[in-house]
Amino acid sequence: MKAIIDCNNFYCSCERLFKPHLHNRPVVVLSNNDGCIVSRSDEAKRLGVEMAGPYFMAKPLIEKHNISVFSSNYNLYGDLSWRVMETLRMMLGKKNVEVYSVDEAFLDLSIFPENELQAVAMKIRTTVEQWTGIKVSVGVAPTKVLAKLANRLSKKNKQQTQCVMVLDTEEKIIEALRITPVEDIWGVGFRYAQKLKEFWGIYDALQLRNVSEEFARTHLGGVVGVRLVRELKAVPSKEMEDELVSKKMIATTRMFGSPVGDINDIKEAVATYTSRAAEKLRRQHGAARIVNVFIVAKGEDHNTDYRGAMHSHFITLPTATSFTHELIKPAVALVDTLYKKGTLYKKAGVMLSGIVPDASIQGNLFVSESRNCERKLMDMIDNINFSQRDDVLKFAASGTTRDWKMRQELRSPRYTTRWNELYEVH
DNA sequence: TCTGGGGTCCTAGGACCC
DNA sequence: TCTGGGGTCCTAGGACCC
């Protein structure tokens, strides 16, 4: 049996943790640049605030109901996420926890007898809440897709379920499938849901479970669809994954706080994003050969990925590297080839690919003394920055004024990672 | 003039997730 | 005036190879 554990309204919960007066009050948290709403408390949901809706459109509603609004505070959320995951790892053992996102983790519960699962799930929920202050929901079932479904149902009626739902019999599974609309299944997005309903009259998860594998293969994305239907049938087809599996592409891209016309500002931004990407690269012990930079001018569609993005160039390095300074140099040079004077830009991004394990870099066998020093330097920088959950140490190319930085006008203090922003009790 | 079979690699595009 | 960021997987089709 597997479980998915999910922090309730995670970003909002993090904000409330240090603002007790906001308990039972409506709260929302905004995306980068204060653009969209990405987290809502239950009270805000009930007032009709839409998920992922633009902030400026929701503003009248927010002001009318006096809803508290916060910019994203990733230092805080990242730290609290880490605490939640550490709690799970301590309870269940590292190898039984697969961190799936900042606020979710899959758990392998096969070490427990089935008749104890309800109690185990409850224990997990209460322990996480007691140790971190974050409320979570737990869904338990034979497969990941069914666990997700259980998790979702556990939140529907919190009073009754206490945010825990275990689907351990065929009857419970059937009933859960029956009351779940097809669009609420993990792996069925907007497009598939529309197709399923309009063309084939499939409206709930139970109906979808009963389609043939051929149908799933043809209409739901090939083997992806086949796996999905099998999971609904309680046949495990998405196994627990090793978190150490390396990413094949690492990207850091951001909108600017306001449009930028100065090439030096763009270079600073690109250097900053490159540093972040390099940090992620080193965390997975990787090294990259391909550096891709793109910039998007004001008025252009920024919802394109790196393939379609305007003004994108890449460079292939002679050898793969994970050293920030060796990646910044070519990245900044690419800005020169992309930039057009007199144009205002609203977004830039850096992508690293051609990633190999850094132990296998060609020529790495006989590394010189100086490269070892550089490696130690990178480790030191990473350790210090990690301890702050922020880049307190940075390369000069990243600039110091950062006029291009994103808007975060409503950010709360970084309570858990900065001494001078510590929560005060009077 | 006829023109097989088996394979790899790359790109584009479409879907999905939080 | 203002709509985020960072990924994943799969398929199809074309180029190219022996």
Short mmCIF file of C-alpha atoms (C1' of nucleotides) in Angstrom, two decimals:
data_model
loop_
_atom_site.label_atom_id
_atom_site.label_comp_id
_atom_site.label_asym_id
_atom_site.label_seq_id
_atom_site.Cartn_x
_atom_site.Cartn_y
_atom_site.Cartn_z
CA MET A 1 0.00 0.00 0.00
CA LYS A 2 1.07 3.54 -0.75
CA ALA A 3 0.19 6.90 0.69
CA ILE A 4 0.28 10.44 -0.49
CA ILE A 5 0.64 13.09 2.13
CA ASP A 6 -0.22 16.63 1.21
CA CYS A 7 0.09 19.84 3.20
CA ASN A 8 -3.24 21.65 3.35
CA ASN A 9 -3.16 25.02 1.56
CA PHE A 10 0.57 24.91 2.11
CA TYR A 11 1.71 28.48 1.45
CA CYS A 12 -1.24 29.91 3.38
CA SER A 13 -0.54 27.56 6.28
CA CYS A 14 3.09 28.72 6.38
CA GLU A 15 2.00 32.34 6.60
CA ARG A 16 -0.50 31.62 9.35
CA LEU A 17 1.98 29.69 11.40
CA PHE A 18 3.59 32.94 12.50
CA LYS A 19 0.43 35.02 12.41
CA PRO A 20 -1.93 33.35 14.83
CA HIS A 21 -4.48 36.14 14.41
CA LEU A 22 -5.06 34.87 10.87
CA HIS A 23 -6.44 31.52 11.98
CA ASN A 24 -9.92 31.05 10.60
CA ARG A 25 -9.44 34.16 8.51
CA PRO A 26 -9.26 34.21 4.70
CA VAL A 27 -5.70 34.31 3.35
CA VAL A 28 -4.20 34.12 -0.14
CA VAL A 29 -0.60 33.90 -1.39
CA LEU A 30 0.57 35.27 -4.73
CA SER A 31 2.95 33.87 -7.34
CA ASN A 32 6.25 35.50 -8.26
CA ASN A 33 5.89 39.12 -9.24
CA ASP A 34 2.60 39.19 -7.38
CA GLY A 35 0.94 37.96 -10.57
CA CYS A 36 -1.52 35.18 -9.76
CA ILE A 37 -3.08 33.61 -6.71
CA VAL A 38 -1.38 30.29 -6.01
CA SER A 39 -2.63 29.35 -2.56
CA ARG A 40 -5.92 30.02 -0.78
CA SER A 41 -7.10 29.21 2.71
CA ASP A 42 -10.41 27.36 3.01
CA GLU A 43 -12.10 30.61 4.00
CA ALA A 44 -10.80 32.35 0.87
CA LYS A 45 -11.99 29.45 -1.28
CA ARG A 46 -15.42 29.73 0.23
CA LEU A 47 -15.52 33.43 -0.58
CA GLY A 48 -15.05 32.50 -4.22
CA VAL A 49 -11.40 33.42 -4.85
CA GLU A 50 -10.29 31.47 -7.92
CA MET A 51 -7.13 29.36 -8.01
CA ALA A 52 -4.46 30.67 -10.39
CA GLY A 53 -6.56 33.72 -11.12
CA PRO A 54 -4.78 37.01 -11.77
CA TYR A 55 -4.37 39.05 -8.61
CA PHE A 56 -5.56 42.32 -10.13
CA MET A 57 -8.83 40.71 -11.17
CA ALA A 58 -9.47 39.22 -7.75
CA LYS A 59 -8.55 42.45 -6.00
CA PRO A 60 -12.10 43.83 -5.64
CA LEU A 61 -13.25 40.61 -4.01
CA ILE A 62 -10.18 40.53 -1.79
CA GLU A 63 -10.69 44.08 -0.59
CA LYS A 64 -14.39 43.63 -0.10
CA HIS A 65 -13.86 40.71 2.27
CA ASN A 66 -10.68 42.05 3.81
CA ILE A 67 -8.70 38.96 2.77
CA SER A 68 -5.05 38.95 3.84
CA VAL A 69 -2.64 38.86 0.90
CA PHE A 70 1.03 37.80 0.87
CA SER A 71 3.76 37.64 -1.75
CA SER A 72 5.52 34.31 -2.09
CA ASN A 73 8.12 33.82 0.63
CA TYR A 74 10.13 30.88 -0.66
CA ASN A 75 12.71 31.06 2.10
CA LEU A 76 9.97 30.35 4.60
CA TYR A 77 8.08 27.75 2.55
CA GLY A 78 11.27 25.94 1.58
CA ASP A 79 12.37 25.67 5.18
CA LEU A 80 9.00 24.47 6.46
CA SER A 81 8.75 21.99 3.58
CA TRP A 82 12.12 20.60 4.61
CA ARG A 83 10.90 20.20 8.20
CA VAL A 84 7.80 18.31 7.09
CA MET A 85 9.83 15.97 4.86
CA GLU A 86 12.41 15.39 7.59
CA THR A 87 9.64 14.41 9.95
CA LEU A 88 8.38 11.85 7.44
CA ARG A 89 11.87 10.51 6.86
CA MET A 90 12.41 10.11 10.57
CA MET A 91 9.13 8.27 11.01
CA LEU A 92 9.28 5.96 8.01
CA GLY A 93 12.90 5.74 6.97
CA LYS A 94 14.47 7.65 4.13
CA LYS A 95 13.87 5.07 1.45
CA ASN A 96 10.13 4.94 2.05
CA VAL A 97 9.62 8.64 1.37
CA GLU A 98 9.50 10.11 -2.12
CA VAL A 99 9.27 13.89 -2.06
CA TYR A 100 6.99 14.72 -4.96
CA SER A 101 6.70 18.47 -4.65
CA VAL A 102 7.22 21.22 -2.12
CA ASP A 103 4.10 20.16 -0.25
CA GLU A 104 3.57 16.50 -1.16
CA ALA A 105 5.30 13.19 -0.62
CA PHE A 106 4.50 9.61 -1.53
CA LEU A 107 5.07 7.05 1.21
CA ASP A 108 5.64 3.33 0.86
CA LEU A 109 3.60 1.76 3.65
CA SER A 110 4.19 -1.86 2.68
CA ILE A 111 6.16 -2.30 5.91
CA PHE A 112 2.90 -2.10 7.90
CA PRO A 113 0.15 -4.73 8.18
CA GLU A 114 -3.00 -3.64 6.38
CA ASN A 115 -5.17 -3.56 9.47
CA GLU A 116 -2.89 -0.93 11.02
CA LEU A 117 -2.91 1.50 8.12
CA GLN A 118 -5.66 3.72 9.45
CA ALA A 119 -3.81 4.15 12.73
CA VAL A 120 -0.47 4.65 10.98
CA ALA A 121 -1.87 7.32 8.70
CA MET A 122 -3.46 9.09 11.64
CA LYS A 123 -0.20 8.95 13.57
CA ILE A 124 1.67 10.47 10.64
CA ARG A 125 -0.82 13.29 10.36
CA THR A 126 -0.78 14.18 14.04
CA THR A 127 3.00 13.91 14.35
CA VAL A 128 3.68 16.20 11.40
CA GLU A 129 1.24 18.72 12.77
CA GLN A 130 2.69 18.55 16.24
CA TRP A 131 6.31 18.83 15.13
CA THR A 132 5.94 21.45 12.39
CA GLY A 133 2.60 23.16 12.92
CA ILE A 134 1.56 22.26 9.38
CA LYS A 135 -1.72 20.43 8.85
CA VAL A 136 -1.64 17.60 6.32
CA SER A 137 -4.00 15.17 4.62
CA VAL A 138 -3.21 11.52 4.04
CA GLY A 139 -4.62 9.24 1.35
CA VAL A 140 -3.80 5.53 1.45
CA ALA A 141 -4.52 2.99 -1.31
CA PRO A 142 -2.92 0.20 -3.35
CA THR A 143 -1.63 2.56 -6.05
CA LYS A 144 -0.43 6.13 -6.35
CA VAL A 145 -3.39 7.24 -8.47
CA LEU A 146 -5.87 5.76 -5.99
CA ALA A 147 -3.94 7.26 -3.07
CA LYS A 148 -4.26 10.68 -4.71
CA LEU A 149 -7.95 10.07 -5.10
CA ALA A 150 -8.26 9.08 -1.43
CA ASN A 151 -6.33 12.14 -0.40
CA ARG A 152 -8.64 14.41 -2.33
CA LEU A 153 -11.71 12.80 -0.75
CA SER A 154 -10.23 13.08 2.74
CA LYS A 155 -10.30 16.85 2.33
CA LYS A 156 -13.88 16.94 1.13
CA ASN A 157 -15.26 16.19 4.53
CA LYS A 158 -12.59 17.02 7.06
CA GLN A 159 -14.85 16.71 10.10
CA GLN A 160 -15.63 13.12 9.34
CA THR A 161 -12.34 11.90 7.90
CA GLN A 162 -9.98 13.98 10.02
CA CYS A 163 -8.00 14.38 6.83
CA VAL A 164 -7.20 10.67 6.56
CA MET A 165 -8.71 8.23 4.09
CA VAL A 166 -7.69 4.63 3.58
CA LEU A 167 -9.02 2.68 0.59
CA ASP A 168 -8.25 -0.87 1.60
CA THR A 169 -11.23 -2.82 0.28
CA GLU A 170 -12.74 -3.25 -3.16
CA GLU A 171 -16.02 -1.71 -1.96
CA LYS A 172 -14.35 1.43 -0.65
CA ILE A 173 -12.38 1.79 -3.87
CA ILE A 174 -15.47 1.42 -6.07
CA GLU A 175 -17.38 3.97 -4.05
CA ALA A 176 -14.47 6.43 -4.17
CA LEU A 177 -14.19 6.01 -7.94
CA ARG A 178 -17.90 6.48 -8.38
CA ILE A 179 -17.98 9.87 -6.68
CA THR A 180 -14.85 11.25 -8.35
CA PRO A 181 -15.38 13.28 -11.52
CA VAL A 182 -13.04 12.35 -14.32
CA GLU A 183 -11.31 15.76 -14.28
CA ASP A 184 -10.27 15.27 -10.67
CA ILE A 185 -8.20 12.18 -11.42
CA TRP A 186 -4.45 12.66 -11.19
CA GLY A 187 -3.22 12.45 -14.77
CA VAL A 188 -6.40 13.64 -16.43
CA GLY A 189 -6.04 17.26 -17.40
CA PHE A 190 -8.41 19.72 -18.95
CA ARG A 191 -8.08 18.39 -22.50
CA TYR A 192 -8.56 14.70 -21.75
CA ALA A 193 -11.46 15.43 -19.42
CA GLN A 194 -13.23 17.37 -22.15
CA LYS A 195 -12.67 14.60 -24.69
CA LEU A 196 -13.78 11.88 -22.31
CA LYS A 197 -17.01 13.63 -21.46
CA GLU A 198 -17.97 15.00 -24.85
CA PHE A 199 -17.05 12.10 -27.11
CA TRP A 200 -17.44 9.06 -24.94
CA GLY A 201 -19.76 10.02 -22.13
CA ILE A 202 -17.22 9.13 -19.48
CA TYR A 203 -17.85 11.32 -16.46
CA ASP A 204 -16.48 9.57 -13.41
CA ALA A 205 -13.46 7.54 -12.38
CA LEU A 206 -15.41 4.31 -12.19
CA GLN A 207 -16.37 4.62 -15.85
CA LEU A 208 -12.80 5.39 -16.78
CA ARG A 209 -11.55 2.36 -14.86
CA ASN A 210 -13.70 0.15 -17.07
CA VAL A 211 -12.36 1.24 -20.46
CA SER A 212 -10.13 -1.13 -22.41
CA GLU A 213 -6.38 -0.71 -22.49
CA GLU A 214 -6.63 -0.20 -26.23
CA PHE A 215 -8.94 2.72 -25.65
CA ALA A 216 -6.54 4.21 -23.11
CA ARG A 217 -3.62 3.70 -25.48
CA THR A 218 -5.37 5.42 -28.37
CA HIS A 219 -7.02 8.30 -26.58
CA LEU A 220 -5.10 9.06 -23.41
CA GLY A 221 -1.52 9.45 -24.54
CA GLY A 222 -0.33 5.88 -25.24
CA VAL A 223 1.33 4.02 -22.42
CA VAL A 224 0.67 6.92 -20.07
CA GLY A 225 -3.04 6.28 -20.40
CA VAL A 226 -2.62 2.53 -20.05
CA ARG A 227 -0.75 3.00 -16.79
CA LEU A 228 -3.40 5.38 -15.54
CA VAL A 229 -6.24 2.92 -16.15
CA ARG A 230 -4.28 0.10 -14.56
CA GLU A 231 -3.67 2.20 -11.47
CA LEU A 232 -7.40 2.84 -11.22
CA LYS A 233 -7.85 -0.92 -11.29
CA ALA A 234 -5.52 -1.13 -8.27
CA VAL A 235 -2.70 -2.62 -10.35
CA PRO A 236 0.45 -0.69 -9.37
CA SER A 237 1.96 0.84 -12.51
CA LYS A 238 3.67 3.91 -11.10
CA GLU A 239 6.29 2.77 -8.64
CA MET A 240 8.04 4.73 -5.93
CA GLU A 241 10.82 6.70 -7.54
CA ASP A 242 14.36 7.26 -6.50
CA GLU A 243 14.72 10.94 -5.75
CA LEU A 244 18.36 10.88 -6.68
CA VAL A 245 17.50 10.40 -10.34
CA SER A 246 19.02 13.37 -12.05
CA LYS A 247 17.10 15.94 -13.96
CA LYS A 248 17.83 16.09 -17.65
CA MET A 249 17.27 19.79 -17.88
CA ILE A 250 17.60 22.52 -15.30
CA ALA A 251 15.96 25.86 -15.88
CA THR A 252 15.78 29.13 -14.02
CA THR A 253 13.61 31.76 -15.62
CA ARG A 254 11.84 34.81 -14.28
CA MET A 255 9.81 37.79 -15.24
CA PHE A 256 11.40 41.10 -14.33
CA GLY A 257 9.68 43.31 -11.80
CA SER A 258 9.22 45.86 -14.57
CA PRO A 259 10.47 45.95 -18.18
CA VAL A 260 14.22 46.31 -18.54
CA GLY A 261 16.05 48.08 -21.36
CA ASP A 262 19.63 48.19 -20.10
CA ILE A 263 21.79 45.32 -21.30
CA ASN A 264 23.80 45.34 -18.08
CA ASP A 265 20.69 44.74 -16.03
CA ILE A 266 19.81 41.80 -18.26
CA LYS A 267 23.32 40.42 -17.87
CA GLU A 268 23.04 40.67 -14.10
CA ALA A 269 19.75 38.83 -14.17
CA VAL A 270 21.15 36.11 -16.42
CA ALA A 271 24.20 35.76 -14.17
CA THR A 272 21.88 35.41 -11.16
CA TYR A 273 19.72 32.78 -12.84
CA THR A 274 22.83 30.91 -13.97
CA SER A 275 24.05 30.79 -10.37
CA ARG A 276 20.77 29.31 -9.24
CA ALA A 277 20.76 26.76 -12.03
CA ALA A 278 24.36 25.80 -11.29
CA GLU A 279 23.44 25.30 -7.65
CA LYS A 280 20.64 22.92 -8.60
CA LEU A 281 23.09 21.17 -10.92
CA ARG A 282 25.63 20.61 -8.14
CA ARG A 283 22.94 19.39 -5.78
CA GLN A 284 22.34 16.44 -8.10
CA HIS A 285 26.10 15.99 -8.62
CA GLY A 286 25.75 16.86 -12.26
CA ALA A 287 27.68 18.88 -14.80
CA ALA A 288 26.27 20.48 -17.92
CA ARG A 289 27.62 21.00 -21.42
CA ILE A 290 24.85 23.02 -22.97
CA VAL A 291 23.95 26.52 -21.80
CA ASN A 292 20.83 28.05 -23.29
CA VAL A 293 19.79 31.65 -22.68
CA PHE A 294 16.62 33.39 -23.78
CA ILE A 295 15.14 36.82 -23.37
CA VAL A 296 11.58 37.85 -24.10
CA ALA A 297 10.72 41.37 -25.19
CA LYS A 298 7.78 43.27 -23.79
CA GLY A 299 4.69 42.56 -25.84
CA GLU A 300 5.85 39.11 -26.89
CA ASP A 301 4.14 36.01 -25.65
CA HIS A 302 6.13 34.75 -22.69
CA ASN A 303 4.12 31.58 -22.27
CA THR A 304 6.38 29.74 -24.66
CA ASP A 305 8.92 27.26 -23.48
CA TYR A 306 12.57 27.43 -24.37
CA ARG A 307 12.06 25.91 -27.80
CA GLY A 308 9.62 28.50 -28.94
CA ALA A 309 10.86 31.40 -26.87
CA MET A 310 11.88 34.50 -28.68
CA HIS A 311 15.56 35.25 -28.99
CA SER A 312 17.15 32.12 -27.67
CA HIS A 313 20.68 30.92 -28.27
CA PHE A 314 22.72 28.11 -26.84
CA ILE A 315 26.35 27.22 -26.61
CA THR A 316 27.96 23.83 -26.21
CA LEU A 317 30.95 23.91 -23.88
CA PRO A 318 34.12 21.89 -24.60
CA THR A 319 33.65 19.97 -21.34
CA ALA A 320 30.77 19.70 -18.93
CA THR A 321 31.06 21.79 -15.78
CA SER A 322 29.15 22.64 -12.64
CA PHE A 323 31.22 25.65 -11.61
CA THR A 324 29.17 28.79 -11.48
CA HIS A 325 31.87 31.03 -12.94
CA GLU A 326 32.44 28.72 -15.89
CA LEU A 327 28.74 28.79 -16.68
CA ILE A 328 28.17 32.50 -16.08
CA LYS A 329 30.77 33.58 -18.63
CA PRO A 330 29.20 31.91 -21.68
CA ALA A 331 25.69 32.70 -20.46
CA VAL A 332 26.41 36.41 -20.18
CA ALA A 333 28.16 36.34 -23.57
CA LEU A 334 24.98 34.93 -25.11
CA VAL A 335 23.08 38.00 -23.93
CA ASP A 336 25.24 40.11 -26.28
CA THR A 337 24.11 38.05 -29.24
CA LEU A 338 20.44 38.29 -28.28
CA TYR A 339 20.03 41.84 -27.07
CA LYS A 340 18.75 44.60 -29.32
CA LYS A 341 19.28 48.17 -28.20
CA GLY A 342 16.12 50.14 -27.67
CA THR A 343 14.02 47.09 -26.85
CA LEU A 344 12.38 46.62 -23.50
CA TYR A 345 12.49 43.10 -22.09
CA LYS A 346 10.20 41.52 -19.54
CA LYS A 347 11.68 38.10 -18.95
CA ALA A 348 14.91 36.13 -19.18
CA GLY A 349 15.89 32.56 -18.56
CA VAL A 350 18.80 30.15 -18.42
CA MET A 351 18.62 26.45 -19.23
CA LEU A 352 21.31 23.89 -18.57
CA SER A 353 21.21 20.58 -20.40
CA GLY A 354 23.53 17.92 -21.74
CA ILE A 355 23.83 16.91 -18.11
CA VAL A 356 26.20 14.14 -17.02
CA PRO A 357 27.22 12.91 -13.56
CA ASP A 358 30.16 15.06 -12.53
CA ALA A 359 32.21 12.03 -11.60
CA SER A 360 32.24 11.03 -15.25
CA ILE A 361 33.42 14.31 -16.73
CA GLN A 362 36.08 13.66 -19.29
CA GLY A 363 39.47 14.65 -17.99
CA ASN A 364 38.19 14.55 -14.47
CA LEU A 365 40.46 11.65 -13.59
CA PHE A 366 43.53 13.80 -13.23
CA VAL A 367 42.05 16.97 -11.88
CA SER A 368 44.47 19.67 -11.05
CA GLU A 369 44.90 21.09 -7.59
CA SER A 370 43.26 24.35 -8.61
CA ARG A 371 40.10 22.60 -9.78
CA ASN A 372 39.83 20.89 -6.44
CA CYS A 373 40.04 24.27 -4.76
CA GLU A 374 37.30 25.57 -7.00
CA ARG A 375 35.15 22.62 -6.10
CA LYS A 376 35.66 23.31 -2.41
CA LEU A 377 34.77 26.93 -2.98
CA MET A 378 31.51 25.90 -4.66
CA ASP A 379 30.72 23.55 -1.76
CA MET A 380 31.29 26.34 0.73
CA ILE A 381 29.10 28.77 -1.15
CA ASP A 382 26.35 26.15 -1.45
CA ASN A 383 26.49 25.30 2.23
CA ILE A 384 26.28 28.89 3.36
CA ASN A 385 23.49 29.72 0.93
CA PHE A 386 21.57 26.60 1.90
CA SER A 387 21.79 27.43 5.57
CA GLN A 388 20.09 30.75 4.82
CA ARG A 389 17.70 29.26 2.22
CA ASP A 390 18.82 32.18 0.09
CA ASP A 391 21.79 33.37 -1.94
CA VAL A 392 23.64 35.49 0.58
CA LEU A 393 26.92 34.73 -1.23
CA LYS A 394 26.93 35.58 -4.91
CA PHE A 395 29.16 36.37 -7.84
CA ALA A 396 29.78 40.01 -8.66
CA ALA A 397 28.34 39.50 -12.14
CA SER A 398 24.98 39.05 -10.48
CA GLY A 399 25.04 42.69 -9.47
CA THR A 400 24.14 44.29 -6.18
CA THR A 401 21.35 46.70 -6.93
CA ARG A 402 19.16 44.27 -8.82
CA ASP A 403 16.81 46.83 -10.27
CA TRP A 404 15.25 44.09 -12.40
CA LYS A 405 14.17 42.00 -9.43
CA MET A 406 10.66 40.70 -9.24
CA ARG A 407 7.99 42.45 -7.27
CA GLN A 408 7.30 41.07 -3.84
CA GLU A 409 5.57 43.93 -2.19
CA LEU A 410 3.69 41.94 0.40
CA ARG A 411 6.28 39.47 1.60
CA SER A 412 6.32 38.50 5.24
CA PRO A 413 9.53 38.11 7.26
CA ARG A 414 11.78 35.09 6.77
CA TYR A 415 11.01 33.94 10.30
CA THR A 416 12.93 30.69 10.30
CA THR A 417 16.08 31.48 8.33
CA ARG A 418 17.18 35.00 9.30
CA TRP A 419 18.21 36.04 12.77
CA ASN A 420 17.06 39.61 12.29
CA GLU A 421 13.65 38.50 11.05
CA LEU A 422 12.98 36.10 13.89
CA TYR A 423 9.48 35.92 15.27
CA GLU A 424 9.18 38.02 18.42
CA VAL A 425 7.04 37.28 21.44
CA HIS A 426 6.31 40.31 23.57
"C1'" DT B 1 15.98 -0.10 -63.82
"C1'" DC B 2 15.19 -2.40 -59.98
"C1'" DT B 3 15.37 -0.71 -54.48
"C1'" DG B 4 15.01 -4.32 -48.04
"C1'" DG B 5 15.30 -4.36 -43.39
"C1'" DG B 6 16.72 -2.73 -39.17
"C1'" DG B 7 18.20 0.65 -36.52
"C1'" DT B 8 19.61 5.36 -34.09
"C1'" DC B 9 19.23 10.13 -33.18
"C1'" DC B 10 16.99 14.42 -33.20
"C1'" DT B 11 13.13 17.72 -33.24
"C1'" DA B 12 8.48 19.23 -32.76
"C1'" DG B 13 4.38 18.90 -30.59
"C1'" DG B 14 1.03 17.46 -27.25
"C1'" DA B 15 -0.30 16.19 -22.96
"C1'" DC B 16 0.33 16.30 -17.93
"C1'" DC B 17 1.89 17.68 -12.88
"C1'" DC B 18 2.33 21.09 -8.73
"C1'" DT C 1 -1.18 48.38 -16.35
"C1'" DC C 2 -1.13 44.37 -13.97
"C1'" DT C 3 -1.92 36.70 -15.71
"C1'" DG C 4 4.34 32.31 -12.35
"C1'" DG C 5 7.97 28.92 -12.69
"C1'" DG C 6 9.91 24.43 -13.42
"C1'" DG C 7 9.66 20.47 -14.86
"C1'" DT C 8 8.12 15.24 -16.91
"C1'" DC C 9 6.86 11.71 -20.42
"C1'" DC C 10 5.40 10.08 -24.88
"C1'" DT C 11 4.64 9.88 -30.03
"C1'" DA C 12 5.42 10.87 -34.78
"C1'" DG C 13 8.22 11.88 -38.42
"C1'" DG C 14 12.48 12.96 -40.79
"C1'" DA C 15 17.45 12.33 -41.54
"C1'" DC C 16 20.82 9.29 -41.65
"C1'" DC C 17 23.49 4.83 -41.21
"C1'" DC C 18 24.89 0.02 -42.70
#
